[in-house]
Short mmCIF file of N, CA, C and O and ligand atoms in Angstrom, two decimals:
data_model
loop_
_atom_site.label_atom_id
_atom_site.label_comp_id
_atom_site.label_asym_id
_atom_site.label_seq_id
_atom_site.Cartn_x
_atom_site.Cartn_y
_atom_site.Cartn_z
N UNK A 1 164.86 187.11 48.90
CA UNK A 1 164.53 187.07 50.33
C UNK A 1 163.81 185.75 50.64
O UNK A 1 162.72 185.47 50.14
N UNK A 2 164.56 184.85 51.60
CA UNK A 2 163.32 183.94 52.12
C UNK A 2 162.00 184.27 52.27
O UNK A 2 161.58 185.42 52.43
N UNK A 3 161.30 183.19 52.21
CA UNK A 3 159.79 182.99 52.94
C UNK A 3 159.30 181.70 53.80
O UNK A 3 159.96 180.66 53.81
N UNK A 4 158.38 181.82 54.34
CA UNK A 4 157.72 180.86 55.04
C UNK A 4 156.87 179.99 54.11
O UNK A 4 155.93 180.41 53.44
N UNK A 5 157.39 178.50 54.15
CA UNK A 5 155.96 177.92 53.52
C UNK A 5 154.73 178.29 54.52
O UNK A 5 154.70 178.80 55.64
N UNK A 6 153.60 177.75 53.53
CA UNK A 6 151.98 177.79 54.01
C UNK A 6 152.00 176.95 55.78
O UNK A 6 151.21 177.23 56.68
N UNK A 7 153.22 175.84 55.87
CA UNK A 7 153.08 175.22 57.09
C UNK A 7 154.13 175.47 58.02
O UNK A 7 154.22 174.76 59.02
N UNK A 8 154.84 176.30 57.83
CA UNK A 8 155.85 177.25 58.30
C UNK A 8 155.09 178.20 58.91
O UNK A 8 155.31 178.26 60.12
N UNK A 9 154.00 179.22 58.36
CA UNK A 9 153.19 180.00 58.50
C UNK A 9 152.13 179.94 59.08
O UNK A 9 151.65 181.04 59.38
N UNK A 10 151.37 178.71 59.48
CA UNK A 10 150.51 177.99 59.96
C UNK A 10 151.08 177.71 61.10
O UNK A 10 150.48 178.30 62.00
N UNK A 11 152.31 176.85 61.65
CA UNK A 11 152.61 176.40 62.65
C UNK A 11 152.96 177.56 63.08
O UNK A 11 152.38 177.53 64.16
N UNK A 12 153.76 179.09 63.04
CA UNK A 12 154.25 180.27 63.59
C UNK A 12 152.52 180.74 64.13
O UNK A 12 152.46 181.18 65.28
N UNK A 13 151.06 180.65 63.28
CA UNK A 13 150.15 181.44 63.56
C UNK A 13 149.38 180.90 64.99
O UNK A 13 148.60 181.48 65.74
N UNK A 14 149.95 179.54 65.02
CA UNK A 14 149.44 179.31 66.56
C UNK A 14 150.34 179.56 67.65
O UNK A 14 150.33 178.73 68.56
N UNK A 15 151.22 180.69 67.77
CA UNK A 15 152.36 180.88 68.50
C UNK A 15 151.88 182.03 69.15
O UNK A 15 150.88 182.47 68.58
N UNK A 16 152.32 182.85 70.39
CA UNK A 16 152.38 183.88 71.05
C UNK A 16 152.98 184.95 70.05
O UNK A 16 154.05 184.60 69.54
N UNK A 17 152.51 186.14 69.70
CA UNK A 17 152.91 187.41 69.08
C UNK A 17 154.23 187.92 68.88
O UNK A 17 154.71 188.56 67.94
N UNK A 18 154.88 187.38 70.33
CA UNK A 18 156.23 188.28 70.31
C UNK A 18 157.00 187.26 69.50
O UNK A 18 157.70 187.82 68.65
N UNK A 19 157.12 185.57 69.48
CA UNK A 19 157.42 184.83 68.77
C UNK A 19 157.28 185.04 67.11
O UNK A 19 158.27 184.95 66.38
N UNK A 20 155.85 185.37 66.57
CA UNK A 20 155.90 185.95 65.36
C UNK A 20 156.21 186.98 64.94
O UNK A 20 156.25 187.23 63.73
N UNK A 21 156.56 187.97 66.04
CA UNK A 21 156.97 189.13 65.32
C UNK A 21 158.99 188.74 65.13
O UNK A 21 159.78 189.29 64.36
N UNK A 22 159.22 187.76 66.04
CA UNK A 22 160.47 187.97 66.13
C UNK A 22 161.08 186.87 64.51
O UNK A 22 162.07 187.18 63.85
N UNK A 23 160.30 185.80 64.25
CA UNK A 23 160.59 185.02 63.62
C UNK A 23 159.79 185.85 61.76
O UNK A 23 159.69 185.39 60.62
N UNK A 24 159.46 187.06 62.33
CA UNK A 24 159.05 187.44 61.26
C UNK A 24 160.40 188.28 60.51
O UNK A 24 160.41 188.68 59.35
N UNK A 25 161.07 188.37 61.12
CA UNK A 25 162.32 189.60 61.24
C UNK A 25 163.08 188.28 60.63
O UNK A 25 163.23 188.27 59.41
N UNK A 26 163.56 187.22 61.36
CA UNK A 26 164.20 186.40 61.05
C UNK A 26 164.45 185.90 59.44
O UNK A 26 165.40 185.89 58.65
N UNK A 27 162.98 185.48 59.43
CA UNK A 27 163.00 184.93 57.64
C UNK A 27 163.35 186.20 56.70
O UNK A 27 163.74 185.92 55.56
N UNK A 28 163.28 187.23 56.98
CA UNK A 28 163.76 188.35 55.80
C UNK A 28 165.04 188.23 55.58
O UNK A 28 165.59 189.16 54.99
N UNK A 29 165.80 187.13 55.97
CA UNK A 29 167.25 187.21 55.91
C UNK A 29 167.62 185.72 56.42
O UNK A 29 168.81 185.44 56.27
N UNK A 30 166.80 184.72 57.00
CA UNK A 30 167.78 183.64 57.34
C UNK A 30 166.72 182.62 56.78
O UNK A 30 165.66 182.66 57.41
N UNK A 31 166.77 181.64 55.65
CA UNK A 31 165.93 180.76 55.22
C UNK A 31 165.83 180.04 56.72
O UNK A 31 166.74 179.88 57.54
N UNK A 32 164.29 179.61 56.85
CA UNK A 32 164.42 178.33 58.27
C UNK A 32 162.74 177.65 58.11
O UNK A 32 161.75 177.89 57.41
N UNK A 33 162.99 176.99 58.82
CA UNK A 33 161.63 176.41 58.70
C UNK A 33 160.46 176.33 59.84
O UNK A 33 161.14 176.18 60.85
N UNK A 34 159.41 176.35 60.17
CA UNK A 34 158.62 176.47 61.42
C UNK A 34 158.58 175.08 61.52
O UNK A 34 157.78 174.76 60.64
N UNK A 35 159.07 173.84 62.19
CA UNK A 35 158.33 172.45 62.83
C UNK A 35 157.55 172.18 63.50
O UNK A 35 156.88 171.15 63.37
N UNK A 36 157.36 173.26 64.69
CA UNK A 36 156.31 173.53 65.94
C UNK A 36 155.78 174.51 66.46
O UNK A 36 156.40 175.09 67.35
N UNK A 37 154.47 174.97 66.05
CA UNK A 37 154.42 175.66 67.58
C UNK A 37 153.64 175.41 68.14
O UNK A 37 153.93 175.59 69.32
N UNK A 38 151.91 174.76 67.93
CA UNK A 38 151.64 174.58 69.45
C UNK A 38 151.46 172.69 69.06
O UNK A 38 151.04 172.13 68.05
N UNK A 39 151.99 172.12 70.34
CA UNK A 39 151.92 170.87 70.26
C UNK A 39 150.57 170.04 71.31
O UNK A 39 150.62 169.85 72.53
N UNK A 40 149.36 169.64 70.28
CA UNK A 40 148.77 169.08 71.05
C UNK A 40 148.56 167.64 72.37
O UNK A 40 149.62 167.58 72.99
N UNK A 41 147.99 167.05 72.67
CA UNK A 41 148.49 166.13 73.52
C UNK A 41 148.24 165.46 72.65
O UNK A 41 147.62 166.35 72.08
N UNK A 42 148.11 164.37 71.77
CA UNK A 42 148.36 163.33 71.14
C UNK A 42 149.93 163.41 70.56
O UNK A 42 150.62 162.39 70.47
N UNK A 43 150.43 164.77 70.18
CA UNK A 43 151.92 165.49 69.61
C UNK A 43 153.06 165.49 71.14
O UNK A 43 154.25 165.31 71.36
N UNK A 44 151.62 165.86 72.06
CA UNK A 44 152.83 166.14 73.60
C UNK A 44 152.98 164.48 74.20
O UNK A 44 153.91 164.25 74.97
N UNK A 45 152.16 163.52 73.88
CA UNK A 45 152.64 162.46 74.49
C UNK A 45 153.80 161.51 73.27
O UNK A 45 154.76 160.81 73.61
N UNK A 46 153.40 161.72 72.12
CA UNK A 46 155.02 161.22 71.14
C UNK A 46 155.94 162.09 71.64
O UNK A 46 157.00 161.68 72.12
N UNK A 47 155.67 163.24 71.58
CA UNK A 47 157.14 163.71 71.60
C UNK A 47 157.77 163.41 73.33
O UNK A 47 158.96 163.31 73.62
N UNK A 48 156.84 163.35 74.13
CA UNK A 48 157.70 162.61 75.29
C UNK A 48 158.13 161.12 75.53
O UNK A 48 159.11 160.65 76.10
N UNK A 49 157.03 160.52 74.89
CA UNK A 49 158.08 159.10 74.57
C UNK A 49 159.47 158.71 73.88
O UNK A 49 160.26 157.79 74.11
N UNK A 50 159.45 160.10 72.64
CA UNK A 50 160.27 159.30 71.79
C UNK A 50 161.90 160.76 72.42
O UNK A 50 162.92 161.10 71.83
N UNK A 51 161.50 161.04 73.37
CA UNK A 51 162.34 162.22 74.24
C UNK A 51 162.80 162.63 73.93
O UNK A 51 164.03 162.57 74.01
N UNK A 52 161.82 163.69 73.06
CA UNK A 52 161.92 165.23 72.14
C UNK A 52 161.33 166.16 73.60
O UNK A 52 161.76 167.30 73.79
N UNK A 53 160.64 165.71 74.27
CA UNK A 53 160.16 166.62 75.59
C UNK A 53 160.42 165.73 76.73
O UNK A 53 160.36 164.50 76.79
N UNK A 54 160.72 166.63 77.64
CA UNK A 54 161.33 166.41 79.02
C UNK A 54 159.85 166.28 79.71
O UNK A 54 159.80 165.52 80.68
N UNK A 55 158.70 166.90 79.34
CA UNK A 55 157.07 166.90 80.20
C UNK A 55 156.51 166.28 79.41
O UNK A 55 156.96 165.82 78.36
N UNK A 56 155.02 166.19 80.01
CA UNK A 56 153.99 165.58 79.58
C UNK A 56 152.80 166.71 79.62
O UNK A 56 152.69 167.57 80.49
N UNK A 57 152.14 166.56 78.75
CA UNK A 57 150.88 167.03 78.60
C UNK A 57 150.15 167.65 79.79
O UNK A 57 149.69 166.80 80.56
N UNK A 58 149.93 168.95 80.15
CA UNK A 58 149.97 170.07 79.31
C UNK A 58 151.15 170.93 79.84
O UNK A 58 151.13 172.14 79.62
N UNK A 59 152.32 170.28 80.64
CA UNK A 59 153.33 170.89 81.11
C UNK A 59 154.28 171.39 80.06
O UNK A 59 155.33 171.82 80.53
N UNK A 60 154.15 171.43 78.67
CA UNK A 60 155.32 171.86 77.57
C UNK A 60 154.59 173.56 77.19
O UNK A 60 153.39 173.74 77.01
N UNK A 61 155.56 174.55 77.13
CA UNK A 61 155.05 175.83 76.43
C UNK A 61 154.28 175.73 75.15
O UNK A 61 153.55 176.57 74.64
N UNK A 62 154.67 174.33 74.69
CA UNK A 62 154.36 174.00 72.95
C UNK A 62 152.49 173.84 73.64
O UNK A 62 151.61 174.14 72.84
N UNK A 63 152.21 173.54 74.56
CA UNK A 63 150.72 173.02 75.24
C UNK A 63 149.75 174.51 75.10
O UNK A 63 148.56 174.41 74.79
N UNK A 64 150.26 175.59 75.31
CA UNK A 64 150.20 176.56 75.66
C UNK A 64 148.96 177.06 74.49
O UNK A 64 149.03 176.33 73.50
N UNK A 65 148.12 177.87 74.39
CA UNK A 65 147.31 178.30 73.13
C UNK A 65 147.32 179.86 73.65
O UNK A 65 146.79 180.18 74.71
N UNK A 66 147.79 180.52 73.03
CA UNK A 66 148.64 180.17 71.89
C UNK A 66 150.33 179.73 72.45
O UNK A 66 150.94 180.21 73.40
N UNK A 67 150.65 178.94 71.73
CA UNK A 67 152.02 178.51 71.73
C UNK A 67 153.12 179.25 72.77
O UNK A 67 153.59 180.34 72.44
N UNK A 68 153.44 178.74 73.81
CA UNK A 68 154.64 179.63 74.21
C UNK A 68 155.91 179.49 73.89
O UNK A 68 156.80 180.10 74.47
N UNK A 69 156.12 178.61 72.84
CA UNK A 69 157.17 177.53 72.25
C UNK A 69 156.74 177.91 70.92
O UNK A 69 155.74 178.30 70.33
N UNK A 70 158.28 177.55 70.69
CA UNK A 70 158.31 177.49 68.53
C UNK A 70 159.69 176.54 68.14
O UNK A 70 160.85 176.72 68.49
N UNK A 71 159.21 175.65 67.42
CA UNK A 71 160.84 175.23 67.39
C UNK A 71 160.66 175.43 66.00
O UNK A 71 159.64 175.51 65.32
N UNK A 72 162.44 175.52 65.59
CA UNK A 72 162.50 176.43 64.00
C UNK A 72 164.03 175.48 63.52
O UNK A 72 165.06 175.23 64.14
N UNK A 73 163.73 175.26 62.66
CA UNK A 73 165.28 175.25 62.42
C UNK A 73 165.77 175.80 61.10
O UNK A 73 164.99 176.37 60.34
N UNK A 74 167.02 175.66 60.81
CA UNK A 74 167.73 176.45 59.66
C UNK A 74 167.14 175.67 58.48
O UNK A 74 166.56 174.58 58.47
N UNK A 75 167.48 176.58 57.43
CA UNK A 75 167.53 175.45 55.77
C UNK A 75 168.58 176.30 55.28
O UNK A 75 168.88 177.48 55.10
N UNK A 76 169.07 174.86 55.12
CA UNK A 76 170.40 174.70 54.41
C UNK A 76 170.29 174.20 52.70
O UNK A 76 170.19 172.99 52.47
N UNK A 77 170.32 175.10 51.67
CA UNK A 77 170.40 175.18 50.75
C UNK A 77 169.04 174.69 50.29
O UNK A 77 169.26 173.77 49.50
N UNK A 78 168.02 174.85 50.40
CA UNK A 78 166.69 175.51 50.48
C UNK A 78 165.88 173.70 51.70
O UNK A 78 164.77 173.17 51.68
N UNK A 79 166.84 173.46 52.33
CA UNK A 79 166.46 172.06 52.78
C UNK A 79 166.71 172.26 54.33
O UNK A 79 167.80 172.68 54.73
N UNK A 80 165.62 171.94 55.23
CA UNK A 80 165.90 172.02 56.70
C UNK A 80 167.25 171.02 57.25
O UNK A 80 167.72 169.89 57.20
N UNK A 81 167.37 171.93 57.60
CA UNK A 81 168.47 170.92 58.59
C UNK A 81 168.24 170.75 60.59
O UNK A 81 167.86 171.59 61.41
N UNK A 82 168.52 169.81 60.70
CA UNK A 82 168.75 169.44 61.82
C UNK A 82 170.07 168.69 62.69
O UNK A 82 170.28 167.98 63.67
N UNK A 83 170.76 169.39 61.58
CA UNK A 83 172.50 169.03 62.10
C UNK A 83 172.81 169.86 62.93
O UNK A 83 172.63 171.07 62.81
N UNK A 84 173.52 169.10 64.22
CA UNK A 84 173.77 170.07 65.32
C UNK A 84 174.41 171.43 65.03
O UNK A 84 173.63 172.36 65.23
N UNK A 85 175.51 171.77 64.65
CA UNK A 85 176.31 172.55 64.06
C UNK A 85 175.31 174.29 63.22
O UNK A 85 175.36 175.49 63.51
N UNK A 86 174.70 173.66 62.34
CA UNK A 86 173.71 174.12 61.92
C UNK A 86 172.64 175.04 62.51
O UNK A 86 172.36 176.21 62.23
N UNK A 87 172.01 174.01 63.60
CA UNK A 87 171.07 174.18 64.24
C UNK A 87 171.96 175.39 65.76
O UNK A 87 171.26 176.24 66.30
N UNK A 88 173.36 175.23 66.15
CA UNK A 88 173.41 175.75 67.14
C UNK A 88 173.94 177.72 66.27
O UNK A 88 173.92 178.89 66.66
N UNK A 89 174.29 177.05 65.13
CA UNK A 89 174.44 178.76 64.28
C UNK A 89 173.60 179.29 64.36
O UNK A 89 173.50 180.39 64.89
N UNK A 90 172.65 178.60 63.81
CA UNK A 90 171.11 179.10 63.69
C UNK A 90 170.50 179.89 65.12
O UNK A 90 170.01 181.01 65.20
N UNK A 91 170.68 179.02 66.06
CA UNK A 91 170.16 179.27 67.50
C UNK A 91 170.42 180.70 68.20
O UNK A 91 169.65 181.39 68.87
N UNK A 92 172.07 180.99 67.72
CA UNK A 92 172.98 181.99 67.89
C UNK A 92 172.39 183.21 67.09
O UNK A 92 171.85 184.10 67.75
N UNK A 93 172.44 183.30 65.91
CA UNK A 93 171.57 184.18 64.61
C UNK A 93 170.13 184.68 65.56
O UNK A 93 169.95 185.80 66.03
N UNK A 94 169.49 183.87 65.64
CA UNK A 94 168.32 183.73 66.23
C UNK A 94 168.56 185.18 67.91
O UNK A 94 167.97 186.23 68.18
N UNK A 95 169.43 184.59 68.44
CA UNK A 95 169.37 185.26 69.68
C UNK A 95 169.80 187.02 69.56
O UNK A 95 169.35 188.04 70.08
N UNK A 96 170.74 186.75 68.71
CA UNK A 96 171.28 188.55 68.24
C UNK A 96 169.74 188.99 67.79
O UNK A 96 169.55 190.11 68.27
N UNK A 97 168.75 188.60 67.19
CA UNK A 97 167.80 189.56 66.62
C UNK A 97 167.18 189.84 68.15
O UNK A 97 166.95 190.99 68.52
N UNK A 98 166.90 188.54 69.11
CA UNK A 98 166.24 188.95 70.25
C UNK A 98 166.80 190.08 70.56
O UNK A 98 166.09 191.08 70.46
N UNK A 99 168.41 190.28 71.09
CA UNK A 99 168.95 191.23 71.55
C UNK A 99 168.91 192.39 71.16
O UNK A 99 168.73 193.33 71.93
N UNK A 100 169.17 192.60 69.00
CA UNK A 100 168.54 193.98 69.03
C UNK A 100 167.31 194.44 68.65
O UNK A 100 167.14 195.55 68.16
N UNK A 101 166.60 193.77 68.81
CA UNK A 101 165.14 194.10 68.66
C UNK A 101 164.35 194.94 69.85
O UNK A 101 163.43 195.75 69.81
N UNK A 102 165.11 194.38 70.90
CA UNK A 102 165.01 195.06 72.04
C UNK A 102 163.32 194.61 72.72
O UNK A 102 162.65 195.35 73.44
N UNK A 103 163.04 193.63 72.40
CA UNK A 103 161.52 193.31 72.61
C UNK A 103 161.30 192.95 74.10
O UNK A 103 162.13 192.27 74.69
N UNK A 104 160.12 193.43 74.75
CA UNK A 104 159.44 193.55 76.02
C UNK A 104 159.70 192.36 76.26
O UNK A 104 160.05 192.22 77.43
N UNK A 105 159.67 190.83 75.29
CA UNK A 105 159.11 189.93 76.21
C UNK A 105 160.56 188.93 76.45
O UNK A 105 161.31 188.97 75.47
N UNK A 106 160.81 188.50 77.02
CA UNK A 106 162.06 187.53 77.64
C UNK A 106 162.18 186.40 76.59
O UNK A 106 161.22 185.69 76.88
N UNK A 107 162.66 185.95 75.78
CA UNK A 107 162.96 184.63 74.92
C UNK A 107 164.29 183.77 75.02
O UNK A 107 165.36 184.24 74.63
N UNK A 108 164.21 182.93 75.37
CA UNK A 108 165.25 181.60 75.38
C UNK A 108 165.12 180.39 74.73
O UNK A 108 164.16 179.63 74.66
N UNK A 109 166.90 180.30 73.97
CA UNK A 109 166.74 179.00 73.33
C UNK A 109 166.88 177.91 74.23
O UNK A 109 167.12 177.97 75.43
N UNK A 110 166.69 176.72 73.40
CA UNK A 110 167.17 175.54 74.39
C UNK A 110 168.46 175.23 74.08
O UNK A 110 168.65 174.01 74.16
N UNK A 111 169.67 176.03 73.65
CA UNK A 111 171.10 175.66 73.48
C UNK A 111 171.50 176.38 74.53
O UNK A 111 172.67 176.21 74.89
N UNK A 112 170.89 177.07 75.06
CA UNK A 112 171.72 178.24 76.15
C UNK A 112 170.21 178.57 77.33
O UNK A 112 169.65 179.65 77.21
N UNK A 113 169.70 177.55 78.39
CA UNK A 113 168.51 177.15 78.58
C UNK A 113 168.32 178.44 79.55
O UNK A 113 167.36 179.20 79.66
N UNK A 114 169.98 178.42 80.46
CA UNK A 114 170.26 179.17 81.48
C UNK A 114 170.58 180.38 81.33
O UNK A 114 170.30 181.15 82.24
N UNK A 115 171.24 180.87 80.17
CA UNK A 115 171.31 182.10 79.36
C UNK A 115 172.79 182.35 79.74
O UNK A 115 173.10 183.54 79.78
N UNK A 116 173.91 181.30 80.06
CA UNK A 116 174.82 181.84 80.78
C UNK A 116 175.66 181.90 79.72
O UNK A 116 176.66 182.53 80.07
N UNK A 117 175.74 181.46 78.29
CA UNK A 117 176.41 182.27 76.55
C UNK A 117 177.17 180.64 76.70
O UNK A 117 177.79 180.39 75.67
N UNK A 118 177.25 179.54 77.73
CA UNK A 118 177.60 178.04 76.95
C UNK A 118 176.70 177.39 76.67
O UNK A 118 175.57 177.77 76.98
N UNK A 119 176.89 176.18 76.00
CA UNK A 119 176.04 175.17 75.45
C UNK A 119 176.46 174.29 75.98
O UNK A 119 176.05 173.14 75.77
N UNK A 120 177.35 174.57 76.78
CA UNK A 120 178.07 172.71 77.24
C UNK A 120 176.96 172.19 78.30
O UNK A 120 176.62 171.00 78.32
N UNK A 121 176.45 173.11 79.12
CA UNK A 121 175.94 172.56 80.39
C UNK A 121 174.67 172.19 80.28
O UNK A 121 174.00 172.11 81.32
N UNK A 122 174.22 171.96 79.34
CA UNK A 122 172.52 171.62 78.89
C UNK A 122 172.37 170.29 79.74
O UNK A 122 173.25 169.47 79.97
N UNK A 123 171.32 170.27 80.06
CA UNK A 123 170.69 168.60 80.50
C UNK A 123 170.59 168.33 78.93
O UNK A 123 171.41 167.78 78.18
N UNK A 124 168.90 169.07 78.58
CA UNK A 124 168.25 168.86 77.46
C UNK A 124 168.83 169.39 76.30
O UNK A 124 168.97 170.61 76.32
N UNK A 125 169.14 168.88 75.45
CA UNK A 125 169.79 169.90 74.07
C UNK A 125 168.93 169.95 73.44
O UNK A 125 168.45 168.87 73.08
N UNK A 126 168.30 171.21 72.99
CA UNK A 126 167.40 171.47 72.09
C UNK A 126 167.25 172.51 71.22
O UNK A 126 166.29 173.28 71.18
N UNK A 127 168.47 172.52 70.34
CA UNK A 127 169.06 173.86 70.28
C UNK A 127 167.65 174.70 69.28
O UNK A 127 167.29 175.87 69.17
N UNK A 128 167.35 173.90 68.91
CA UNK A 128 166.18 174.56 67.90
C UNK A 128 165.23 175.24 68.28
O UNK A 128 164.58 175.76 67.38
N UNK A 129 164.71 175.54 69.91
CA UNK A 129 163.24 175.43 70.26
C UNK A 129 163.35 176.48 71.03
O UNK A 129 164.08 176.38 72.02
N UNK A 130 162.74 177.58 70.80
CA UNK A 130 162.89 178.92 71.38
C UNK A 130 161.64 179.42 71.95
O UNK A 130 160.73 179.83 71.22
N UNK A 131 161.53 179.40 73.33
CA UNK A 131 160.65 180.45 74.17
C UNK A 131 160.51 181.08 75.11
O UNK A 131 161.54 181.16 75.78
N UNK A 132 159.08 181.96 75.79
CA UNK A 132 158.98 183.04 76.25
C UNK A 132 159.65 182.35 77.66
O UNK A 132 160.00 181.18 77.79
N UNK A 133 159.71 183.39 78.61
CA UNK A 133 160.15 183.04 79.78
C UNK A 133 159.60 184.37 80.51
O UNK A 133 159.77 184.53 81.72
ZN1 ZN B 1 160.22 172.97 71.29
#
């Protein structure tokens, strides 16, 4: 069975609840890795320069304490990946547990922002980065 590294586990513990419970379900079955969850402003102004975020400080869910944002991605043969392909399987995997988990709180990836089941129509592609709504 997968696990979370120590910074996998660390970055999920500054996240909103329904996020850890959902990404807790996840790793029992899909190796992945935690990259983000709460992003401070020294983290929220790189990542809007180098336009990983569409906002600025404190307008990102990642701003949020705890986290309303998590970005995750797959590992591919015990190694993260961030290949699109990858990352939009992953995204997909990811959304079936939302669905049968049946959980109170609303979650969206950024491959499907609008929830309408394409990926074509994204402004932002972000297929990795999943939150509350
Ligand atoms: Zn994100």
């Amino acid at each position: 069975m997968p696990k979370f590294s120590k910074t996998s586990l660390k970055n999920l513990s500054q996240c909103d609840h329904h996020l850890q419970i959902l990404f807790g379900e996840v790793i029992k079955k899909i190796d992945c890795t935690v990259v983000c969850g709460h992003r401070g402003k020294t983290d929220q102004d790189a990542a809007y320069l180098s336009h990983r975020s569409q906002v600025r400080w404190p307008e990102s869910k990642h701003n949020r304490t705890p986290s309303l944002a998590v970005d995750v991605v797959p590992c591919i043969g015990g190694k993260p990946s961030w290949e699109d392909h990858d990352c939009y399987l992953f995204s997909g995997k990811v959304m079936g547990y939302v669905n049968t988990m049946n959980m109170e709180a609303k979650i969206r990836c950024g491959a499907d922002w609008n929830g309408n089941g394409s990926t074509r129509d994204q402004e932002l592609k972000d297929s990795c980065h999943f939150e509350m709504i």
